[in-house]
Amino acid sequence: MASKGIVDAFKELAVIVNTPGLDVPVKNFSDACSRFFVVFKVLKTGMFPRFAEIDYVTKVNDLAEASNLTPTLELMVDRDIEANCVRKVGSHTRNLLRIKRSLEMMRVMCEVLLDTESDHSLRDATFTAYNQVFAPHHGWAIQQAVATGIGSLLPKTLLSGMFNETEETFKIHAQSYVTASASVTNYLDNLFLSKNLGIDW
């Protein structure tokens, strides 16, 4: 099951980031993030999934390539700082920050879909997550393009079936991702802040 593979990968990352003294291998991180590629295949409708796929896949692949030369995320960021290219388009550190936001957006989507007090659709969950995580960093034109594409997303009731899961197993995996990814993104926040880079650029 696709969602179980995603969850297992992020659980492994969570163990690493929660273990004092361990640095996160770039390869482990990029491998875990690449598990989301299958989500874009499942949600292959409309402008938004295509837009997100190109942006996300490109950045994850960049880190996968970087892992051949740089063993850990911290060392990767340090090297960009030394090269004075942290904020340049295409830098590993800039791509890492954008990937972090994607992971946060996925987490917010899961949190909304898990909300038992309401009957949120996948469309509503995606709108909520995008507006919370990415919209503050996007201009009006991109926000409008994303809004148009999100309108074509499938309803919540079809999502679990497309992953060959029951509603119950999907909820279990979604909750596990929420927990594991929070540890990972908190680690990344602390990494950026410890280097005095900030996280709002």
PDB file of C-alpha atoms in Angstrom:
ATOM      1  CA  MET A   1       0.000   0.000   0.000  1.00  0.00           C
ATOM      2  CA  ALA A   2       1.404   3.362  -1.031  1.00  0.00           C
ATOM      3  CA  SER A   3       0.485   5.241   2.117  1.00  0.00           C
ATOM      4  CA  LYS A   4       2.068   2.579   4.351  1.00  0.00           C
ATOM      5  CA  GLY A   5       5.336   2.955   2.447  1.00  0.00           C
ATOM      6  CA  ILE A   6       5.238   6.716   3.008  1.00  0.00           C
ATOM      7  CA  VAL A   7       4.499   6.287   6.697  1.00  0.00           C
ATOM      8  CA  ASP A   8       7.226   3.686   7.256  1.00  0.00           C
ATOM      9  CA  ALA A   9       9.820   5.926   5.595  1.00  0.00           C
ATOM     10  CA  PHE A  10       8.903   8.918   7.746  1.00  0.00           C
ATOM     11  CA  LYS A  11       8.786   6.830  10.899  1.00  0.00           C
ATOM     12  CA  GLU A  12      12.394   5.856  10.198  1.00  0.00           C
ATOM     13  CA  LEU A  13      13.318   9.519   9.716  1.00  0.00           C
ATOM     14  CA  ALA A  14      11.523  10.430  12.941  1.00  0.00           C
ATOM     15  CA  VAL A  15      13.649   7.908  14.841  1.00  0.00           C
ATOM     16  CA  ILE A  16      16.802   9.546  13.464  1.00  0.00           C
ATOM     17  CA  VAL A  17      15.787  13.134  14.245  1.00  0.00           C
ATOM     18  CA  ASN A  18      14.632  12.150  17.737  1.00  0.00           C
ATOM     19  CA  THR A  19      17.931  10.435  18.544  1.00  0.00           C
ATOM     20  CA  PRO A  20      20.420  12.870  20.126  1.00  0.00           C
ATOM     21  CA  GLY A  21      23.711  13.117  18.284  1.00  0.00           C
ATOM     22  CA  LEU A  22      22.481  11.651  14.990  1.00  0.00           C
ATOM     23  CA  ASP A  23      22.565  13.716  11.800  1.00  0.00           C
ATOM     24  CA  VAL A  24      20.018  13.071   9.065  1.00  0.00           C
ATOM     25  CA  PRO A  25      21.498  11.441   5.957  1.00  0.00           C
ATOM     26  CA  VAL A  26      20.544  13.305   2.788  1.00  0.00           C
ATOM     27  CA  LYS A  27      19.848   9.978   1.073  1.00  0.00           C
ATOM     28  CA  ASN A  28      17.424   8.799   3.754  1.00  0.00           C
ATOM     29  CA  PHE A  29      15.601  12.117   3.610  1.00  0.00           C
ATOM     30  CA  SER A  30      15.346  12.261  -0.188  1.00  0.00           C
ATOM     31  CA  ASP A  31      14.294   8.599  -0.350  1.00  0.00           C
ATOM     32  CA  ALA A  32      11.490   9.216   2.132  1.00  0.00           C
ATOM     33  CA  CYS A  33      10.318  12.319   0.285  1.00  0.00           C
ATOM     34  CA  SER A  34      10.333  10.450  -3.032  1.00  0.00           C
ATOM     35  CA  ARG A  35       7.659   8.145  -1.638  1.00  0.00           C
ATOM     36  CA  PHE A  36       5.188  10.940  -2.317  1.00  0.00           C
ATOM     37  CA  PHE A  37       5.787  10.702  -6.065  1.00  0.00           C
ATOM     38  CA  VAL A  38       3.067   8.051  -6.225  1.00  0.00           C
ATOM     39  CA  VAL A  39       0.558  10.546  -4.812  1.00  0.00           C
ATOM     40  CA  PHE A  40       0.899  12.683  -7.923  1.00  0.00           C
ATOM     41  CA  LYS A  41       0.177   9.672 -10.101  1.00  0.00           C
ATOM     42  CA  VAL A  42      -2.982   8.954  -8.099  1.00  0.00           C
ATOM     43  CA  LEU A  43      -4.115  12.582  -8.242  1.00  0.00           C
ATOM     44  CA  LYS A  44      -3.259  13.105 -11.902  1.00  0.00           C
ATOM     45  CA  THR A  45      -6.024  15.608 -12.591  1.00  0.00           C
ATOM     46  CA  GLY A  46      -6.034  19.330 -13.095  1.00  0.00           C
ATOM     47  CA  MET A  47      -3.400  22.022 -13.085  1.00  0.00           C
ATOM     48  CA  PHE A  48      -2.521  21.929  -9.388  1.00  0.00           C
ATOM     49  CA  PRO A  49      -1.248  18.344  -9.164  1.00  0.00           C
ATOM     50  CA  ARG A  50       0.873  18.857 -12.297  1.00  0.00           C
ATOM     51  CA  PHE A  51       2.252  22.139 -10.980  1.00  0.00           C
ATOM     52  CA  ALA A  52       3.042  20.547  -7.626  1.00  0.00           C
ATOM     53  CA  GLU A  53       4.553  17.469  -9.206  1.00  0.00           C
ATOM     54  CA  ILE A  54       7.053  19.394 -11.330  1.00  0.00           C
ATOM     55  CA  ASP A  55       8.124  21.593  -8.433  1.00  0.00           C
ATOM     56  CA  TYR A  56       8.316  18.884  -5.771  1.00  0.00           C
ATOM     57  CA  VAL A  57       9.866  16.109  -7.854  1.00  0.00           C
ATOM     58  CA  THR A  58      12.564  18.428  -9.214  1.00  0.00           C
ATOM     59  CA  LYS A  59      13.599  19.502  -5.721  1.00  0.00           C
ATOM     60  CA  VAL A  60      13.596  15.996  -4.248  1.00  0.00           C
ATOM     61  CA  ASN A  61      15.659  14.715  -7.171  1.00  0.00           C
ATOM     62  CA  ASP A  62      18.132  17.541  -6.576  1.00  0.00           C
ATOM     63  CA  LEU A  63      18.674  16.355  -3.005  1.00  0.00           C
ATOM     64  CA  ALA A  64      18.967  12.765  -4.185  1.00  0.00           C
ATOM     65  CA  GLU A  65      21.821  13.854  -6.442  1.00  0.00           C
ATOM     66  CA  ALA A  66      23.359  15.904  -3.647  1.00  0.00           C
ATOM     67  CA  SER A  67      23.439  12.806  -1.438  1.00  0.00           C
ATOM     68  CA  ASN A  68      26.168  11.391  -3.672  1.00  0.00           C
ATOM     69  CA  LEU A  69      28.556  14.093  -2.489  1.00  0.00           C
ATOM     70  CA  THR A  70      27.144  15.256   0.856  1.00  0.00           C
ATOM     71  CA  PRO A  71      26.288  12.735   3.593  1.00  0.00           C
ATOM     72  CA  THR A  72      24.060  14.773   5.919  1.00  0.00           C
ATOM     73  CA  LEU A  73      21.516  17.585   5.694  1.00  0.00           C
ATOM     74  CA  GLU A  74      23.464  19.738   8.136  1.00  0.00           C
ATOM     75  CA  LEU A  75      26.663  19.444   6.125  1.00  0.00           C
ATOM     76  CA  MET A  76      24.725  20.201   2.950  1.00  0.00           C
ATOM     77  CA  VAL A  77      23.385  23.429   4.457  1.00  0.00           C
ATOM     78  CA  ASP A  78      26.826  24.358   5.821  1.00  0.00           C
ATOM     79  CA  ARG A  79      28.362  23.981   2.371  1.00  0.00           C
ATOM     80  CA  ASP A  80      25.733  26.266   0.834  1.00  0.00           C
ATOM     81  CA  ILE A  81      26.423  28.827   3.547  1.00  0.00           C
ATOM     82  CA  GLU A  82      30.149  28.677   2.799  1.00  0.00           C
ATOM     83  CA  ALA A  83      29.434  29.077  -0.921  1.00  0.00           C
ATOM     84  CA  ASN A  84      27.108  32.019  -0.189  1.00  0.00           C
ATOM     85  CA  CYS A  85      24.337  30.476  -2.290  1.00  0.00           C
ATOM     86  CA  VAL A  86      21.696  29.550   0.311  1.00  0.00           C
ATOM     87  CA  ARG A  87      18.932  31.716  -1.163  1.00  0.00           C
ATOM     88  CA  LYS A  88      19.827  31.264  -4.802  1.00  0.00           C
ATOM     89  CA  VAL A  89      17.253  29.480  -6.977  1.00  0.00           C
ATOM     90  CA  GLY A  90      18.259  25.849  -7.268  1.00  0.00           C
ATOM     91  CA  SER A  91      20.453  25.726  -4.172  1.00  0.00           C
ATOM     92  CA  HIS A  92      20.134  22.566  -2.094  1.00  0.00           C
ATOM     93  CA  THR A  93      19.198  24.561   0.999  1.00  0.00           C
ATOM     94  CA  ARG A  94      16.491  26.526  -0.786  1.00  0.00           C
ATOM     95  CA  ASN A  95      15.100  23.287  -2.196  1.00  0.00           C
ATOM     96  CA  LEU A  96      15.161  21.736   1.288  1.00  0.00           C
ATOM     97  CA  LEU A  97      13.048  24.580   2.641  1.00  0.00           C
ATOM     98  CA  ARG A  98      10.485  24.169  -0.155  1.00  0.00           C
ATOM     99  CA  ILE A  99      10.345  20.415   0.411  1.00  0.00           C
ATOM    100  CA  LYS A 100       9.760  21.028   4.107  1.00  0.00           C
ATOM    101  CA  ARG A 101       6.728  23.129   3.240  1.00  0.00           C
ATOM    102  CA  SER A 102       5.402  20.356   1.007  1.00  0.00           C
ATOM    103  CA  LEU A 103       5.683  17.917   3.899  1.00  0.00           C
ATOM    104  CA  GLU A 104       3.857  20.409   6.127  1.00  0.00           C
ATOM    105  CA  MET A 105       1.122  20.829   3.534  1.00  0.00           C
ATOM    106  CA  MET A 106       0.643  17.056   3.374  1.00  0.00           C
ATOM    107  CA  ARG A 107       0.405  16.977   7.153  1.00  0.00           C
ATOM    108  CA  VAL A 108      -2.243  19.688   7.282  1.00  0.00           C
ATOM    109  CA  MET A 109      -4.231  17.875   4.587  1.00  0.00           C
ATOM    110  CA  CYS A 110      -4.153  14.707   6.687  1.00  0.00           C
ATOM    111  CA  GLU A 111      -5.188  16.613   9.813  1.00  0.00           C
ATOM    112  CA  VAL A 112      -8.198  18.092   8.021  1.00  0.00           C
ATOM    113  CA  LEU A 113      -9.228  14.736   6.536  1.00  0.00           C
ATOM    114  CA  LEU A 114      -8.932  13.126   9.981  1.00  0.00           C
ATOM    115  CA  ASP A 115     -11.216  15.712  11.561  1.00  0.00           C
ATOM    116  CA  THR A 116     -14.209  13.601  12.624  1.00  0.00           C
ATOM    117  CA  GLU A 117     -16.277  16.662  13.464  1.00  0.00           C
ATOM    118  CA  SER A 118     -16.721  17.596   9.829  1.00  0.00           C
ATOM    119  CA  ASP A 119     -17.046  16.001   6.410  1.00  0.00           C
ATOM    120  CA  HIS A 120     -14.162  17.674   4.632  1.00  0.00           C
ATOM    121  CA  SER A 121     -13.524  16.743   1.038  1.00  0.00           C
ATOM    122  CA  LEU A 122     -10.041  16.254  -0.359  1.00  0.00           C
ATOM    123  CA  ARG A 123     -10.650  19.491  -2.218  1.00  0.00           C
ATOM    124  CA  ASP A 124     -11.366  21.376   1.025  1.00  0.00           C
ATOM    125  CA  ALA A 125      -8.399  19.776   2.777  1.00  0.00           C
ATOM    126  CA  THR A 126      -6.076  20.804  -0.043  1.00  0.00           C
ATOM    127  CA  PHE A 127      -7.401  24.379  -0.065  1.00  0.00           C
ATOM    128  CA  THR A 128      -6.913  24.631   3.692  1.00  0.00           C
ATOM    129  CA  ALA A 129      -3.396  23.194   3.582  1.00  0.00           C
ATOM    130  CA  TYR A 130      -2.284  25.302   0.628  1.00  0.00           C
ATOM    131  CA  ASN A 131      -3.644  28.518   2.115  1.00  0.00           C
ATOM    132  CA  GLN A 132      -1.967  27.800   5.437  1.00  0.00           C
ATOM    133  CA  VAL A 133       1.452  26.674   4.192  1.00  0.00           C
ATOM    134  CA  PHE A 134       2.203  27.920   0.692  1.00  0.00           C
ATOM    135  CA  ALA A 135      -0.114  30.828  -0.110  1.00  0.00           C
ATOM    136  CA  PRO A 136       1.771  33.328   2.110  1.00  0.00           C
ATOM    137  CA  HIS A 137       4.870  32.711  -0.042  1.00  0.00           C
ATOM    138  CA  HIS A 138       3.176  32.815  -3.465  1.00  0.00           C
ATOM    139  CA  GLY A 139       2.120  35.768  -5.562  1.00  0.00           C
ATOM    140  CA  TRP A 140      -1.454  36.400  -6.685  1.00  0.00           C
ATOM    141  CA  ALA A 141      -1.029  34.746 -10.096  1.00  0.00           C
ATOM    142  CA  ILE A 142       0.254  31.474  -8.635  1.00  0.00           C
ATOM    143  CA  GLN A 143      -2.441  31.482  -5.971  1.00  0.00           C
ATOM    144  CA  GLN A 144      -5.122  31.832  -8.654  1.00  0.00           C
ATOM    145  CA  ALA A 145      -3.606  29.054 -10.765  1.00  0.00           C
ATOM    146  CA  VAL A 146      -3.485  26.748  -7.766  1.00  0.00           C
ATOM    147  CA  ALA A 147      -7.057  27.584  -6.782  1.00  0.00           C
ATOM    148  CA  THR A 148      -8.237  26.708 -10.282  1.00  0.00           C
ATOM    149  CA  GLY A 149      -6.435  23.378 -10.236  1.00  0.00           C
ATOM    150  CA  ILE A 150      -7.559  22.367  -6.757  1.00  0.00           C
ATOM    151  CA  GLY A 151     -11.158  22.579  -7.942  1.00  0.00           C
ATOM    152  CA  SER A 152     -10.617  19.436 -10.022  1.00  0.00           C
ATOM    153  CA  LEU A 153      -9.450  17.231  -7.146  1.00  0.00           C
ATOM    154  CA  LEU A 154     -11.391  14.139  -6.201  1.00  0.00           C
ATOM    155  CA  PRO A 155     -13.701  13.931  -3.169  1.00  0.00           C
ATOM    156  CA  LYS A 156     -12.480  12.466   0.081  1.00  0.00           C
ATOM    157  CA  THR A 157     -14.550   9.307  -0.295  1.00  0.00           C
ATOM    158  CA  LEU A 158     -12.519   8.218  -3.337  1.00  0.00           C
ATOM    159  CA  LEU A 159      -9.064   8.843  -1.903  1.00  0.00           C
ATOM    160  CA  SER A 160      -8.633   5.734   0.226  1.00  0.00           C
ATOM    161  CA  GLY A 161      -9.924   3.510  -2.560  1.00  0.00           C
ATOM    162  CA  MET A 162      -7.401   4.901  -5.016  1.00  0.00           C
ATOM    163  CA  PHE A 163      -4.653   3.801  -2.595  1.00  0.00           C
ATOM    164  CA  ASN A 164      -6.276   0.364  -2.307  1.00  0.00           C
ATOM    165  CA  GLU A 165      -7.079   0.946   1.348  1.00  0.00           C
ATOM    166  CA  THR A 166     -10.110   0.969   3.560  1.00  0.00           C
ATOM    167  CA  GLU A 167     -11.164   4.200   5.264  1.00  0.00           C
ATOM    168  CA  GLU A 168      -9.924   2.736   8.550  1.00  0.00           C
ATOM    169  CA  THR A 169      -6.417   1.805   7.383  1.00  0.00           C
ATOM    170  CA  PHE A 170      -6.096   5.107   5.556  1.00  0.00           C
ATOM    171  CA  LYS A 171      -6.920   6.984   8.776  1.00  0.00           C
ATOM    172  CA  ILE A 172      -4.349   4.956  10.703  1.00  0.00           C
ATOM    173  CA  HIS A 173      -1.641   5.732   8.169  1.00  0.00           C
ATOM    174  CA  ALA A 174      -2.642   9.394   7.925  1.00  0.00           C
ATOM    175  CA  GLN A 175      -2.388   9.804  11.707  1.00  0.00           C
ATOM    176  CA  SER A 176       0.987   8.069  11.745  1.00  0.00           C
ATOM    177  CA  TYR A 177       2.246  10.435   9.046  1.00  0.00           C
ATOM    178  CA  VAL A 178       1.016  13.456  11.003  1.00  0.00           C
ATOM    179  CA  THR A 179       3.017  12.354  14.035  1.00  0.00           C
ATOM    180  CA  ALA A 180       6.195  11.290  12.228  1.00  0.00           C
ATOM    181  CA  SER A 181       6.342  14.238   9.823  1.00  0.00           C
ATOM    182  CA  ALA A 182       5.931  16.726  12.683  1.00  0.00           C
ATOM    183  CA  SER A 183       9.181  15.449  14.187  1.00  0.00           C
ATOM    184  CA  VAL A 184      10.942  15.716  10.822  1.00  0.00           C
ATOM    185  CA  THR A 185       9.770  19.241  10.000  1.00  0.00           C
ATOM    186  CA  ASN A 186      10.510  20.422  13.555  1.00  0.00           C
ATOM    187  CA  TYR A 187      14.056  19.151  13.073  1.00  0.00           C
ATOM    188  CA  LEU A 188      14.323  21.076   9.804  1.00  0.00           C
ATOM    189  CA  ASP A 189      12.971  24.247  11.417  1.00  0.00           C
ATOM    190  CA  ASN A 190      15.589  23.955  14.143  1.00  0.00           C
ATOM    191  CA  LEU A 191      18.297  23.299  11.562  1.00  0.00           C
ATOM    192  CA  PHE A 192      17.475  26.468   9.628  1.00  0.00           C
ATOM    193  CA  LEU A 193      17.097  28.567  12.757  1.00  0.00           C
ATOM    194  CA  SER A 194      20.346  27.256  14.275  1.00  0.00           C
ATOM    195  CA  LYS A 195      22.152  28.507  11.172  1.00  0.00           C
ATOM    196  CA  ASN A 196      20.422  31.924  11.440  1.00  0.00           C
ATOM    197  CA  LEU A 197      18.772  31.368   8.056  1.00  0.00           C
ATOM    198  CA  GLY A 198      15.158  31.811   9.064  1.00  0.00           C
ATOM    199  CA  ILE A 199      12.265  29.843   7.567  1.00  0.00           C
ATOM    200  CA  ASP A 200      10.106  32.571   5.990  1.00  0.00           C
ATOM    201  CA  TRP A 201      11.863  33.208   2.693  1.00  0.00           C
TER     202      TRP A 201
END
